[in-house]
CSV table of N, CA and C in Angstrom, one decimal:
chain,number,residue,atom,x,y,z
A,11,UNK,N,81.7,81.7,89.2
A,11,UNK,CA,82.0,82.4,90.5
A,11,UNK,C,81.9,81.4,91.6
A,12,UNK,N,82.9,81.2,92.4
A,12,UNK,CA,82.8,80.3,93.6
A,12,UNK,C,82.1,81.0,94.7
A,13,UNK,N,81.1,80.4,95.2
A,13,UNK,CA,80.3,81.0,96.3
A,13,UNK,C,80.4,80.2,97.6
A,14,UNK,N,81.5,79.5,97.7
A,14,UNK,CA,81.7,78.6,98.9
A,14,UNK,C,81.7,79.4,100.2
A,15,UNK,N,82.0,80.7,100.1
A,15,UNK,CA,82.0,81.5,101.3
A,15,UNK,C,80.7,81.6,102.0
A,16,UNK,N,79.6,81.3,101.2
A,16,UNK,CA,78.3,81.4,101.8
A,16,UNK,C,78.1,80.3,102.8
A,17,UNK,N,78.9,79.3,102.8
A,17,UNK,CA,78.8,78.2,103.8
A,17,UNK,C,79.4,78.6,105.1
A,18,UNK,N,80.2,79.6,105.1
A,18,UNK,CA,80.9,80.0,106.4
A,18,UNK,C,79.8,80.7,107.3
A,19,UNK,N,80.0,80.5,108.6
A,19,UNK,CA,79.1,81.1,109.5
A,19,UNK,C,79.2,82.6,109.5
A,20,UNK,N,80.4,83.1,109.4
A,20,UNK,CA,80.7,84.6,109.4
A,20,UNK,C,81.9,84.9,108.5
A,21,UNK,N,81.7,85.3,107.3
A,21,UNK,CA,82.8,85.8,106.4
A,21,UNK,C,83.2,87.2,106.9
A,22,UNK,N,84.4,87.3,107.4
A,22,UNK,CA,85.0,88.6,107.8
A,22,UNK,C,86.3,88.8,107.0
A,23,UNK,N,86.4,90.0,106.4
A,23,UNK,CA,87.5,90.4,105.6
A,23,UNK,C,87.9,91.8,105.9
A,24,UNK,N,89.3,92.0,105.9
A,24,UNK,CA,89.8,93.3,106.0
A,24,UNK,C,89.7,94.0,104.7
A,25,UNK,N,89.0,95.1,104.6
A,25,UNK,CA,88.8,95.8,103.4
A,25,UNK,C,89.4,97.2,103.5
A,26,UNK,N,90.2,97.6,102.5
A,26,UNK,CA,90.8,99.0,102.6
A,26,UNK,C,89.7,100.1,102.5
A,27,UNK,N,89.8,101.0,103.4
A,27,UNK,CA,88.9,102.2,103.3
A,27,UNK,C,89.5,103.4,102.6
A,28,UNK,N,90.8,103.6,103.0
A,28,UNK,CA,91.6,104.6,102.4
A,28,UNK,C,93.0,104.1,102.3
A,29,UNK,N,93.9,105.0,101.9
A,29,UNK,CA,95.3,104.5,101.8
A,29,UNK,C,95.9,104.0,103.1
A,30,UNK,N,95.5,104.5,104.2
A,30,UNK,CA,96.1,104.1,105.5
A,30,UNK,C,95.1,103.5,106.5
A,31,UNK,N,93.9,103.2,106.0
A,31,UNK,CA,92.9,102.6,107.0
A,31,UNK,C,92.3,101.4,106.4
A,32,UNK,N,91.9,100.5,107.3
A,32,UNK,CA,91.2,99.2,106.9
A,32,UNK,C,90.1,99.0,107.8
A,33,UNK,N,89.1,98.3,107.4
A,33,UNK,CA,87.9,98.0,108.2
A,33,UNK,C,87.7,96.5,108.0
A,34,UNK,N,87.5,95.8,109.2
A,34,UNK,CA,87.2,94.4,109.2
A,34,UNK,C,85.6,94.3,109.0
A,35,UNK,N,85.2,93.9,107.8
A,35,UNK,CA,83.8,93.8,107.5
A,35,UNK,C,83.3,92.4,107.5
A,36,UNK,N,82.2,92.2,108.1
A,36,UNK,CA,81.5,90.9,108.1
A,36,UNK,C,80.4,91.0,107.0
A,37,UNK,N,80.3,89.9,106.2
A,37,UNK,CA,79.3,89.8,105.2
A,37,UNK,C,77.9,89.7,105.9
A,38,UNK,N,77.0,90.5,105.4
A,38,UNK,CA,75.6,90.5,105.9
A,38,UNK,C,74.7,89.9,104.8
A,39,UNK,N,74.1,88.8,105.2
A,39,UNK,CA,73.2,88.1,104.2
A,39,UNK,C,71.9,88.9,104.0
A,40,UNK,N,71.2,88.6,103.0
A,40,UNK,CA,69.9,89.3,102.7
A,40,UNK,C,69.0,89.1,103.9
A,41,UNK,N,68.9,87.9,104.4
A,41,UNK,CA,68.1,87.6,105.6
A,41,UNK,C,68.4,88.5,106.8
A,42,UNK,N,69.7,88.6,107.1
A,42,UNK,CA,70.1,89.4,108.2
A,42,UNK,C,69.8,90.9,107.9
A,43,UNK,N,70.0,91.3,106.7
A,43,UNK,CA,69.7,92.7,106.3
A,43,UNK,C,68.2,93.0,106.5
A,44,UNK,N,67.4,92.1,106.2
A,44,UNK,CA,65.9,92.3,106.4
A,44,UNK,C,65.6,92.4,107.9
A,45,UNK,N,66.3,91.6,108.7
A,45,UNK,CA,66.1,91.7,110.2
A,45,UNK,C,66.5,93.1,110.7
A,46,UNK,N,67.6,93.6,110.2
A,46,UNK,CA,68.1,94.9,110.6
A,46,UNK,C,67.1,96.0,110.2
A,47,UNK,N,66.6,95.9,109.0
A,47,UNK,CA,65.6,96.9,108.5
A,47,UNK,C,64.3,96.8,109.3
A,48,UNK,N,63.9,95.6,109.7
A,48,UNK,CA,62.7,95.5,110.5
A,48,UNK,C,62.9,96.1,111.9
A,49,UNK,N,64.1,95.9,112.5
A,49,UNK,CA,64.3,96.5,113.8
A,49,UNK,C,64.4,98.0,113.7
A,50,UNK,N,64.7,98.6,112.5
A,50,UNK,CA,64.8,100.0,112.4
A,50,UNK,C,63.5,100.7,112.1
A,51,UNK,N,62.4,99.9,112.1
A,51,UNK,CA,61.1,100.5,111.9
A,51,UNK,C,60.5,100.9,113.2
A,52,UNK,N,59.9,102.1,113.2
A,52,UNK,CA,59.2,102.5,114.4
A,52,UNK,C,57.7,102.5,114.1
A,53,UNK,N,56.9,102.1,115.1
A,53,UNK,CA,55.5,102.1,114.9
A,53,UNK,C,54.9,103.3,115.7
A,54,UNK,N,54.2,104.1,115.0
A,54,UNK,CA,53.6,105.3,115.6
A,54,UNK,C,52.1,105.2,115.3
A,55,UNK,N,51.4,106.0,116.1
A,55,UNK,CA,49.9,106.0,116.0
A,55,UNK,C,49.5,107.5,115.8
A,56,UNK,N,48.9,107.7,114.6
A,56,UNK,CA,48.4,109.1,114.3
A,56,UNK,C,46.9,108.9,114.0
A,57,UNK,N,46.1,109.7,114.8
A,57,UNK,CA,44.7,109.6,114.7
A,57,UNK,C,44.1,108.2,114.8
A,58,UNK,N,44.7,107.5,115.8
A,58,UNK,CA,44.3,106.1,116.1
A,58,UNK,C,44.6,105.2,114.9
A,59,UNK,N,45.5,105.6,114.0
A,59,UNK,CA,45.9,104.7,112.9
A,59,UNK,C,47.4,104.3,113.1
A,60,UNK,N,47.6,103.0,113.0
A,60,UNK,CA,49.0,102.5,113.1
A,60,UNK,C,49.8,102.9,111.8
A,61,UNK,N,51.0,103.4,112.0
A,61,UNK,CA,51.9,103.8,110.9
A,61,UNK,C,53.3,103.3,111.2
A,62,UNK,N,54.0,102.8,110.2
A,62,UNK,CA,55.4,102.4,110.4
A,62,UNK,C,56.2,103.4,109.7
A,63,UNK,N,57.3,103.8,110.5
A,63,UNK,CA,58.2,104.8,109.9
A,63,UNK,C,59.6,104.1,110.0
A,64,UNK,N,60.3,104.2,108.9
A,64,UNK,CA,61.7,103.7,108.8
A,64,UNK,C,62.7,104.7,109.3
A,65,UNK,N,63.5,104.3,110.3
A,65,UNK,CA,64.4,105.2,110.9
A,65,UNK,C,65.8,104.9,110.3
A,66,UNK,N,66.2,105.7,109.3
A,66,UNK,CA,67.5,105.4,108.6
A,66,UNK,C,68.7,105.6,109.5
A,67,UNK,N,68.6,106.4,110.5
A,67,UNK,CA,69.8,106.6,111.4
A,67,UNK,C,69.9,105.3,112.2
A,68,UNK,N,68.8,104.8,112.7
A,68,UNK,CA,68.9,103.6,113.5
A,68,UNK,C,69.3,102.4,112.6
A,69,UNK,N,68.9,102.4,111.4
A,69,UNK,CA,69.3,101.3,110.5
A,69,UNK,C,70.8,101.4,110.2
A,70,UNK,N,71.4,102.6,110.1
A,70,UNK,CA,72.8,102.7,109.9
A,70,UNK,C,73.6,102.2,111.1
A,71,UNK,N,73.1,102.6,112.3
A,71,UNK,CA,73.7,102.1,113.6
A,71,UNK,C,73.7,100.6,113.6
A,72,UNK,N,72.5,100.0,113.4
A,72,UNK,CA,72.4,98.5,113.5
A,72,UNK,C,73.2,97.8,112.5
A,73,UNK,N,73.3,98.3,111.3
A,73,UNK,CA,74.1,97.7,110.2
A,73,UNK,C,75.6,97.9,110.5
A,74,UNK,N,75.9,99.0,111.0
A,74,UNK,CA,77.3,99.3,111.4
A,74,UNK,C,77.8,98.3,112.5
A,75,UNK,N,77.0,98.1,113.5
A,75,UNK,CA,77.3,97.2,114.6
A,75,UNK,C,77.4,95.8,114.1
A,76,UNK,N,76.6,95.4,113.1
A,76,UNK,CA,76.6,94.0,112.6
A,76,UNK,C,77.7,93.8,111.7
A,77,UNK,N,78.1,94.8,110.9
A,77,UNK,CA,79.1,94.6,109.8
A,77,UNK,C,80.5,94.9,110.2
A,78,UNK,N,80.7,96.0,111.0
A,78,UNK,CA,82.0,96.4,111.3
A,78,UNK,C,82.5,95.7,112.6
A,79,UNK,N,83.6,94.9,112.4
A,79,UNK,CA,84.1,94.1,113.5
A,79,UNK,C,85.4,94.7,114.1
A,80,UNK,N,86.1,95.5,113.4
A,80,UNK,CA,87.3,96.2,113.8
A,80,UNK,C,87.7,97.1,112.8
A,81,UNK,N,88.7,98.0,113.1
A,81,UNK,CA,89.3,98.8,112.1
A,81,UNK,C,90.7,99.2,112.5
A,82,UNK,N,91.5,99.6,111.5
A,82,UNK,CA,92.9,100.0,111.8
A,82,UNK,C,93.1,101.4,111.1
A,83,UNK,N,93.9,102.2,111.7
A,83,UNK,CA,94.4,103.5,111.1
A,83,UNK,C,93.6,104.7,111.4
A,84,UNK,N,92.4,104.6,112.0
A,84,UNK,CA,91.6,105.8,112.3
A,84,UNK,C,92.2,106.4,113.6
A,85,UNK,N,92.3,107.8,113.6
A,85,UNK,CA,92.8,108.5,114.8
A,85,UNK,C,91.8,109.7,115.0
A,86,UNK,N,91.8,110.1,116.3
A,86,UNK,CA,91.1,111.3,116.7
A,86,UNK,C,92.0,112.1,117.6
A,87,UNK,N,92.3,113.4,117.2
A,87,UNK,CA,93.2,114.2,118.0
A,87,UNK,C,94.6,113.6,118.1
A,88,UNK,N,95.0,112.9,117.1
A,88,UNK,CA,96.3,112.3,117.1
A,88,UNK,C,96.4,110.9,117.8
A,89,UNK,N,95.3,110.5,118.4
A,89,UNK,CA,95.3,109.2,119.2
A,89,UNK,C,94.5,108.2,118.4
A,90,UNK,N,94.9,106.9,118.5
A,90,UNK,CA,94.2,105.8,117.9
A,90,UNK,C,92.7,105.9,118.3
A,91,UNK,N,91.8,105.7,117.3
A,91,UNK,CA,90.4,105.8,117.6
A,91,UNK,C,89.9,104.3,117.6
A,92,UNK,N,89.6,103.8,118.9
A,92,UNK,CA,89.2,102.4,119.0
A,92,UNK,C,87.9,102.1,118.4
A,93,UNK,N,87.8,100.8,118.0
A,93,UNK,CA,86.5,100.3,117.4
A,93,UNK,C,85.6,99.8,118.5
A,94,UNK,N,84.7,100.6,118.9
A,94,UNK,CA,83.7,100.3,120.0
A,94,UNK,C,82.3,100.5,119.4
A,95,UNK,N,81.3,99.9,120.0
A,95,UNK,CA,79.9,100.1,119.4
A,95,UNK,C,79.6,101.6,119.4
A,96,UNK,N,80.0,102.4,120.4
A,96,UNK,CA,79.6,103.8,120.3
A,96,UNK,C,80.4,104.5,119.2
A,97,UNK,N,81.6,104.1,119.0
A,97,UNK,CA,82.4,104.8,117.9
A,97,UNK,C,81.9,104.3,116.5
A,98,UNK,N,81.4,103.1,116.4
A,98,UNK,CA,80.8,102.7,115.2
A,98,UNK,C,79.6,103.5,114.9
A,99,UNK,N,78.8,103.7,115.9
A,99,UNK,CA,77.6,104.5,115.8
A,99,UNK,C,78.0,105.9,115.3
A,100,UNK,N,79.0,106.5,115.9
A,100,UNK,CA,79.4,107.8,115.5
A,100,UNK,C,79.9,107.9,114.1
A,101,UNK,N,80.7,106.9,113.7
A,101,UNK,CA,81.2,106.9,112.3
A,101,UNK,C,80.0,106.7,111.3
A,102,UNK,N,79.1,105.8,111.6
A,102,UNK,CA,78.0,105.5,110.7
A,102,UNK,C,77.0,106.7,110.6
A,103,UNK,N,76.8,107.5,111.6
A,103,UNK,CA,75.9,108.6,111.6
A,103,UNK,C,76.4,109.9,111.2
A,104,UNK,N,77.7,110.1,111.4
A,104,UNK,CA,78.3,111.4,111.2
A,104,UNK,C,79.2,111.5,110.0
A,105,UNK,N,79.6,110.4,109.4
A,105,UNK,CA,80.5,110.4,108.3
A,105,UNK,C,79.9,109.6,107.1
A,106,UNK,N,79.3,110.4,106.1
A,106,UNK,CA,78.6,109.8,105.0
A,106,UNK,C,79.5,108.8,104.2
A,107,UNK,N,80.7,109.1,104.0
A,107,UNK,CA,81.6,108.3,103.2
A,107,UNK,C,81.8,106.9,103.9
A,108,UNK,N,82.0,106.9,105.2
A,108,UNK,CA,82.2,105.7,105.9
A,108,UNK,C,80.9,104.9,105.9
A,109,UNK,N,79.7,105.5,106.1
A,109,UNK,CA,78.5,104.8,106.1
A,109,UNK,C,78.2,104.2,104.8
A,110,UNK,N,78.4,104.9,103.7
A,110,UNK,CA,78.2,104.4,102.4
A,110,UNK,C,79.1,103.2,102.1
A,111,UNK,N,80.4,103.3,102.5
A,111,UNK,CA,81.4,102.3,102.4
A,111,UNK,C,80.9,101.0,103.1
A,112,UNK,N,80.5,101.1,104.3
A,112,UNK,CA,80.0,99.9,105.1
A,112,UNK,C,78.7,99.4,104.4
A,113,UNK,N,77.8,100.2,104.1
A,113,UNK,CA,76.5,99.8,103.5
A,113,UNK,C,76.8,99.0,102.2
A,114,UNK,N,77.8,99.4,101.4
A,114,UNK,CA,78.1,98.7,100.1
A,114,UNK,C,78.9,97.5,100.3
A,115,UNK,N,80.0,97.6,101.2
A,115,UNK,CA,80.9,96.5,101.3
A,115,UNK,C,80.3,95.3,102.0
A,116,UNK,N,79.5,95.5,103.0
A,116,UNK,CA,79.0,94.3,103.8
A,116,UNK,C,78.0,93.4,103.0
A,117,UNK,N,77.4,93.9,101.9
A,117,UNK,CA,76.5,93.1,101.2
A,117,UNK,C,77.1,92.6,99.9
A,118,UNK,N,78.3,93.0,99.6
A,118,UNK,CA,78.9,92.7,98.3
A,118,UNK,C,79.8,91.4,98.5
A,119,UNK,N,79.2,90.3,98.4
A,119,UNK,CA,79.9,89.0,98.6
A,119,UNK,C,81.1,88.9,97.6
A,120,UNK,N,81.0,89.2,96.4
A,120,UNK,CA,82.0,89.1,95.4
A,120,UNK,C,83.3,89.9,95.8
A,121,UNK,N,83.1,91.2,96.2
A,121,UNK,CA,84.2,92.0,96.5
A,121,UNK,C,84.9,91.5,97.8
A,122,UNK,N,84.1,91.1,98.8
A,122,UNK,CA,84.7,90.5,100.0
A,122,UNK,C,85.5,89.3,99.7
A,123,UNK,N,85.0,88.4,98.9
A,123,UNK,CA,85.7,87.2,98.5
A,123,UNK,C,87.0,87.5,97.8
A,124,UNK,N,86.9,88.5,96.9
A,124,UNK,CA,88.1,89.0,96.2
A,124,UNK,C,89.2,89.5,97.1
A,125,UNK,N,88.7,90.3,98.1
A,125,UNK,CA,89.6,90.9,99.1
A,125,UNK,C,90.3,89.8,99.9
A,126,UNK,N,89.5,88.8,100.3
A,126,UNK,CA,90.0,87.7,101.1
A,126,UNK,C,91.1,86.9,100.2
A,127,UNK,N,90.8,86.7,99.0
A,127,UNK,CA,91.7,86.0,98.1
A,127,UNK,C,93.0,86.7,97.9
A,128,UNK,N,92.9,88.1,97.8
A,128,UNK,CA,94.1,88.9,97.6
A,128,UNK,C,95.0,88.9,98.9
A,129,UNK,N,94.3,88.9,100.0
A,129,UNK,CA,95.0,88.9,101.3
A,129,UNK,C,95.7,87.6,101.5
A,130,UNK,N,95.0,86.5,101.2
A,130,UNK,CA,95.6,85.1,101.3
A,130,UNK,C,96.8,85.0,100.3
A,131,UNK,N,96.7,85.5,99.1
A,131,UNK,CA,97.8,85.4,98.2
A,131,UNK,C,99.0,86.3,98.6
A,132,UNK,N,98.7,87.4,99.2
A,132,UNK,CA,99.7,88.3,99.7
A,132,UNK,C,100.5,87.7,100.8
A,133,UNK,N,99.7,87.1,101.8
A,133,UNK,CA,100.3,86.5,103.0
A,133,UNK,C,101.1,85.3,102.6
A,134,UNK,N,100.7,84.5,101.6
A,134,UNK,CA,101.4,83.3,101.2
A,134,UNK,C,102.7,83.7,100.5
A,135,UNK,N,102.7,84.8,99.7
A,135,UNK,CA,103.9,85.2,99.0
A,135,UNK,C,104.9,85.8,100.0
A,136,UNK,N,104.5,86.4,101.1
A,136,UNK,CA,105.4,87.0,102.0
A,136,UNK,C,106.0,85.9,102.9
A,137,UNK,N,105.2,84.8,103.2
A,137,UNK,CA,105.7,83.7,104.0
A,137,UNK,C,106.4,82.6,103.3
A,138,UNK,N,106.2,82.5,102.0
A,138,UNK,CA,106.8,81.4,101.2
A,138,UNK,C,108.3,81.6,101.0
A,139,UNK,N,108.8,82.8,101.0
A,139,UNK,CA,110.2,83.1,100.9
A,139,UNK,C,111.0,82.9,102.1
A,140,UNK,N,110.3,82.6,103.3
A,140,UNK,CA,111.0,82.4,104.5
A,140,UNK,C,111.3,81.0,104.8
A,141,UNK,N,112.4,80.7,105.5
A,141,UNK,CA,112.7,79.3,105.8
A,141,UNK,C,112.5,79.0,107.3
């Protein structure tokens, strides 16, 4: 398995979400994932004792904002639904299938590299026949 993509500063790949939607996903390294999880912890004090609580909603928002760079094909009330930080938060917290997709896709280097390879092959085959 070629892992040369790890050398890139930011591996970003368009990944199909459904038949008519795509999401531009950035690979999230283990180190970056740990930072996100750390930011999603809340420190509380109960009976003068420090306790850490993991906020899964905050973790989803942070991961979504780090991993989702753009999307195509999503609409709301018949209008294109733009990829903004607020809309990423909405999709990550209100739509389980989207959140699960992002959580799985952004850490799966092999799948992202395969998607990139397929896109490159598709693009080269469509442009190679042109003069």
